[in-house]
Amino acid sequence: MKRYIDDYKQKGLRRQLVDSIKQKGITDENVLAAINNIPRHYFLDTAFESIAYEDRAFPIGEGQTISQPYTVAYQTQLLEVKSFEKVLEIGTGSAYQSCVLGELKANVYTIERQKKLFDEVKKFAFKSKYPTLRFFYGDGYEGLPTYAPFDKILVTAAAPHIPQKLLSQLKIGGKMVIPVGGGNVQRMLRITRVAENDFAEEVFDNFSFVPMLTGKNS
Ligand code: SAH
């Protein structure tokens, strides 16, 4: 049984982590505050607790990972989230990124295709701190048509191409941040829906994500 204790030691390590991602170029104070507020060690197996505040990805089971804090901060900064915006996240994983969005007071709809990870996250005690998070089991390529349109869409797995169904679920003026590329390296893109049939694309740095897969996995 995992114990949820956040003491001065973890808080100190977390401040160091925030300093290091600041040095790597994250400037959004709200994003930095969110990283500073969330006990990342709660999201990892007890075995990884002592290294939870290193700026790197870790395994969370089912061959999946919790993203590197710098990557989480980078994507969140690009998303320019404002309070009460409707944000769709593809790839719940550990729900660490979802909680960062929760800290920014977004209304978060997050989808996971791996049943086991979805079930883990559902019983996750810490999530009660974020009443604006809703968890869905499904295929992120489909998005959530029932809840569309969204102000923002965040994809946290490597998409081989830009999923058209997700574009169609963006509000006019809405933005999607998505790592695109089939190999080991993806380009971070930010796509803005300028008008019904007009999308503007900006290209940012390279990252390495686990692949965005099709269908659900029970
Ligand atoms: N945001 C997560 C990162 C998880 S890694 C975190 O902060 O921990 C990417 C996740 O995307 C994995 O859990 C993987 O199972 C999930 N995934 C991959 N393809 C998907 C799809 N088509 N729909 C929903 N989730 C998907």
XYZ file of C-alpha atoms and ligand atoms in Angstrom:
244
model
C 0.000 0.000 0.000
C 1.502 3.283 -1.084
C 1.684 6.053 1.504
C 1.193 9.624 0.419
C 3.662 11.701 2.375
C 5.091 14.941 1.068
C 7.696 16.285 3.474
C 10.440 18.943 3.399
C 12.829 16.585 1.617
C 10.532 16.046 -1.382
C 9.543 19.703 -1.400
C 13.210 20.696 -1.525
C 13.957 18.295 -4.370
C 10.932 19.643 -6.213
C 12.178 23.212 -5.964
C 15.477 22.076 -7.460
C 13.579 20.381 -10.275
C 11.669 23.600 -10.943
C 14.959 25.544 -11.051
C 16.415 23.074 -13.521
C 13.468 23.215 -15.945
C 13.553 27.016 -15.641
C 17.191 26.913 -16.717
C 16.198 24.755 -19.676
C 13.931 27.552 -20.859
C 10.464 27.229 -19.248
C 9.282 30.738 -18.384
C 5.538 30.436 -17.670
C 5.209 31.097 -13.924
C 1.881 29.256 -13.666
C 3.387 26.142 -15.204
C 6.418 26.312 -12.888
C 4.106 26.766 -9.883
C 2.064 23.742 -10.968
C 5.200 21.551 -11.137
C 6.250 22.903 -7.751
C 2.867 22.033 -6.222
C 2.492 18.449 -7.427
C 4.188 15.625 -5.507
C 5.509 13.712 -8.523
C 6.621 10.843 -6.266
C 2.930 10.013 -5.681
C 2.711 8.978 -9.346
C 5.568 6.501 -9.294
C 6.159 3.090 -7.789
C 7.680 3.264 -4.337
C 10.879 1.861 -5.895
C 11.366 5.093 -7.850
C 10.441 7.480 -5.044
C 13.952 8.634 -4.255
C 14.618 9.610 -7.871
C 11.159 11.007 -8.658
C 12.535 14.529 -8.923
C 15.170 13.831 -11.521
C 14.227 15.432 -14.803
C 13.602 12.200 -16.685
C 10.840 9.813 -17.749
C 10.092 6.668 -15.705
C 8.236 3.409 -16.372
C 4.658 3.262 -15.039
C 3.813 -0.263 -16.225
C 2.326 -1.690 -19.431
C 5.435 -0.497 -21.291
C 4.388 3.111 -20.747
C 6.121 6.035 -19.087
C 5.420 9.155 -17.055
C 6.846 11.938 -19.209
C 9.931 13.916 -18.258
C 8.921 17.009 -16.205
C 10.634 19.306 -18.715
C 8.533 17.790 -21.504
C 5.335 18.149 -19.453
C 6.209 21.788 -18.730
C 7.138 22.440 -22.364
C 3.872 21.071 -23.753
C 1.808 22.816 -21.083
C 3.526 26.139 -21.752
C 2.809 25.824 -25.491
C -0.834 25.056 -24.756
C -1.355 28.465 -23.035
C -4.073 27.105 -20.767
C -6.426 29.538 -19.074
C -8.726 28.844 -16.109
C -11.940 26.976 -16.952
C -10.887 26.112 -20.497
C -11.991 22.714 -21.784
C -8.867 20.662 -22.432
C -8.768 17.222 -24.045
C -5.694 15.157 -23.203
C -4.742 12.027 -25.141
C -2.700 9.544 -23.091
C -3.577 9.782 -19.380
C -0.739 7.445 -18.366
C 0.032 8.232 -14.721
C -2.241 11.347 -14.814
C 0.694 13.545 -13.785
C 0.193 15.779 -16.826
C -3.574 15.789 -16.178
C -2.920 17.094 -12.652
C -0.646 19.841 -14.034
C -3.616 20.912 -16.184
C -5.817 20.597 -13.075
C -3.477 22.951 -11.190
C -4.086 25.471 -13.984
C -7.826 25.063 -13.269
C -8.623 23.641 -16.674
C -11.617 21.369 -17.166
C -9.708 18.286 -18.220
C -11.034 15.354 -20.269
C -8.303 12.743 -20.447
C -8.340 9.499 -22.456
C -6.256 6.337 -21.922
C -6.348 3.260 -24.182
C -4.723 0.824 -21.712
C -7.395 -0.578 -19.411
C -4.931 -1.368 -16.638
C -3.540 2.158 -16.495
C -7.037 3.595 -16.687
C -8.156 1.435 -13.736
C -5.076 2.419 -11.711
C -5.734 6.090 -12.256
C -9.441 5.747 -11.425
C -8.657 4.615 -7.899
C -5.917 7.164 -7.483
C -6.548 8.890 -4.126
C -4.701 12.066 -5.029
C -7.060 12.954 -7.843
C -9.702 14.103 -5.362
C -7.604 17.266 -5.145
C -8.511 17.959 -8.777
C -12.282 17.937 -9.180
C -11.958 19.289 -12.730
C -10.449 16.034 -14.077
C -12.556 13.461 -15.931
C -11.110 10.104 -16.965
C -12.116 8.139 -20.067
C -11.123 4.709 -21.351
C -10.958 4.738 -25.138
C -9.021 5.388 -28.317
C -7.608 8.892 -28.386
C -7.702 8.950 -32.202
C -11.474 9.252 -31.854
C -11.320 12.125 -29.367
C -14.518 12.724 -27.390
C -17.158 13.911 -29.884
C -19.810 14.066 -27.137
C -17.855 16.711 -25.239
C -16.393 18.586 -28.232
C -15.477 21.261 -29.112
C -12.416 21.867 -26.933
C -10.406 25.035 -26.311
C -7.223 23.003 -26.235
C -6.076 19.488 -27.138
C -2.876 17.975 -25.770
C -1.476 14.749 -27.203
C 1.123 13.075 -24.942
C 2.037 10.144 -27.217
C 3.888 10.188 -30.553
C 1.375 10.573 -33.386
C 2.526 9.192 -36.774
C 0.316 11.836 -38.422
C -2.068 14.580 -37.292
C -5.392 12.905 -36.376
C -8.103 14.634 -38.420
C -10.848 13.771 -35.930
C -8.989 15.683 -33.229
C -8.648 18.749 -35.444
C -12.391 18.681 -36.018
C -12.986 18.758 -32.238
C -11.095 22.044 -31.749
C -12.955 25.300 -31.238
C -12.255 28.110 -33.690
C -9.266 29.844 -32.089
C -8.443 26.634 -30.217
C -4.989 25.051 -30.158
C -3.609 21.534 -30.274
C -0.103 20.608 -29.098
C 1.086 17.303 -30.518
C 4.392 15.476 -31.070
C 4.352 14.186 -34.672
C 6.659 11.588 -36.194
C 6.779 7.847 -36.651
C 10.367 7.067 -35.625
C 12.252 7.594 -32.363
C 12.063 11.360 -32.609
C 9.042 13.626 -33.002
C 8.589 17.270 -33.800
C 6.436 19.256 -31.399
C 3.714 21.027 -33.347
C 1.170 23.603 -32.251
C -1.837 23.803 -34.504
C -4.308 26.665 -34.227
C -7.765 26.444 -35.736
C -7.915 29.899 -37.270
C -11.293 29.353 -38.987
C -13.601 26.397 -39.739
C -11.289 25.084 -42.481
C -8.108 26.996 -41.780
C -5.369 25.615 -39.519
C -2.034 27.315 -38.780
C 0.954 25.163 -37.839
C 3.979 26.151 -35.749
C 6.981 23.854 -35.351
C 9.001 23.577 -32.128
C 11.716 21.295 -30.686
C 12.256 17.551 -31.070
C 11.160 15.078 -28.391
C 10.858 11.343 -27.932
C 7.477 9.898 -26.877
C 5.987 6.403 -26.680
C 3.813 5.783 -29.759
C 0.157 6.750 -30.063
C -1.468 3.398 -30.869
C -4.833 2.679 -32.453
C -7.748 0.990 -30.709
C -8.213 0.071 -27.075
C -6.219 -2.488 -25.108
C -8.092 -4.448 -22.460
N 0.496 12.099 -19.914
C 1.146 10.914 -19.372
C 2.179 10.375 -20.337
C 1.906 8.966 -20.623
S 2.799 8.220 -21.950
C 1.708 11.165 -18.008
O 1.816 12.318 -17.591
O 2.038 10.202 -17.308
C 1.557 8.113 -23.196
C 0.280 7.405 -22.839
O -0.555 7.445 -24.002
C 0.412 5.936 -22.482
O -0.201 5.705 -21.245
C -0.317 5.204 -23.610
O -0.973 4.021 -23.192
C -1.308 6.260 -24.072
N -1.812 6.107 -25.423
C -1.158 5.715 -26.551
N -1.974 5.723 -27.618
C -3.195 6.153 -27.171
C -4.465 6.349 -27.775
N -4.672 6.113 -29.073
N -5.481 6.787 -26.998
C -5.312 7.019 -25.660
N -4.140 6.834 -25.039
C -3.093 6.404 -25.763
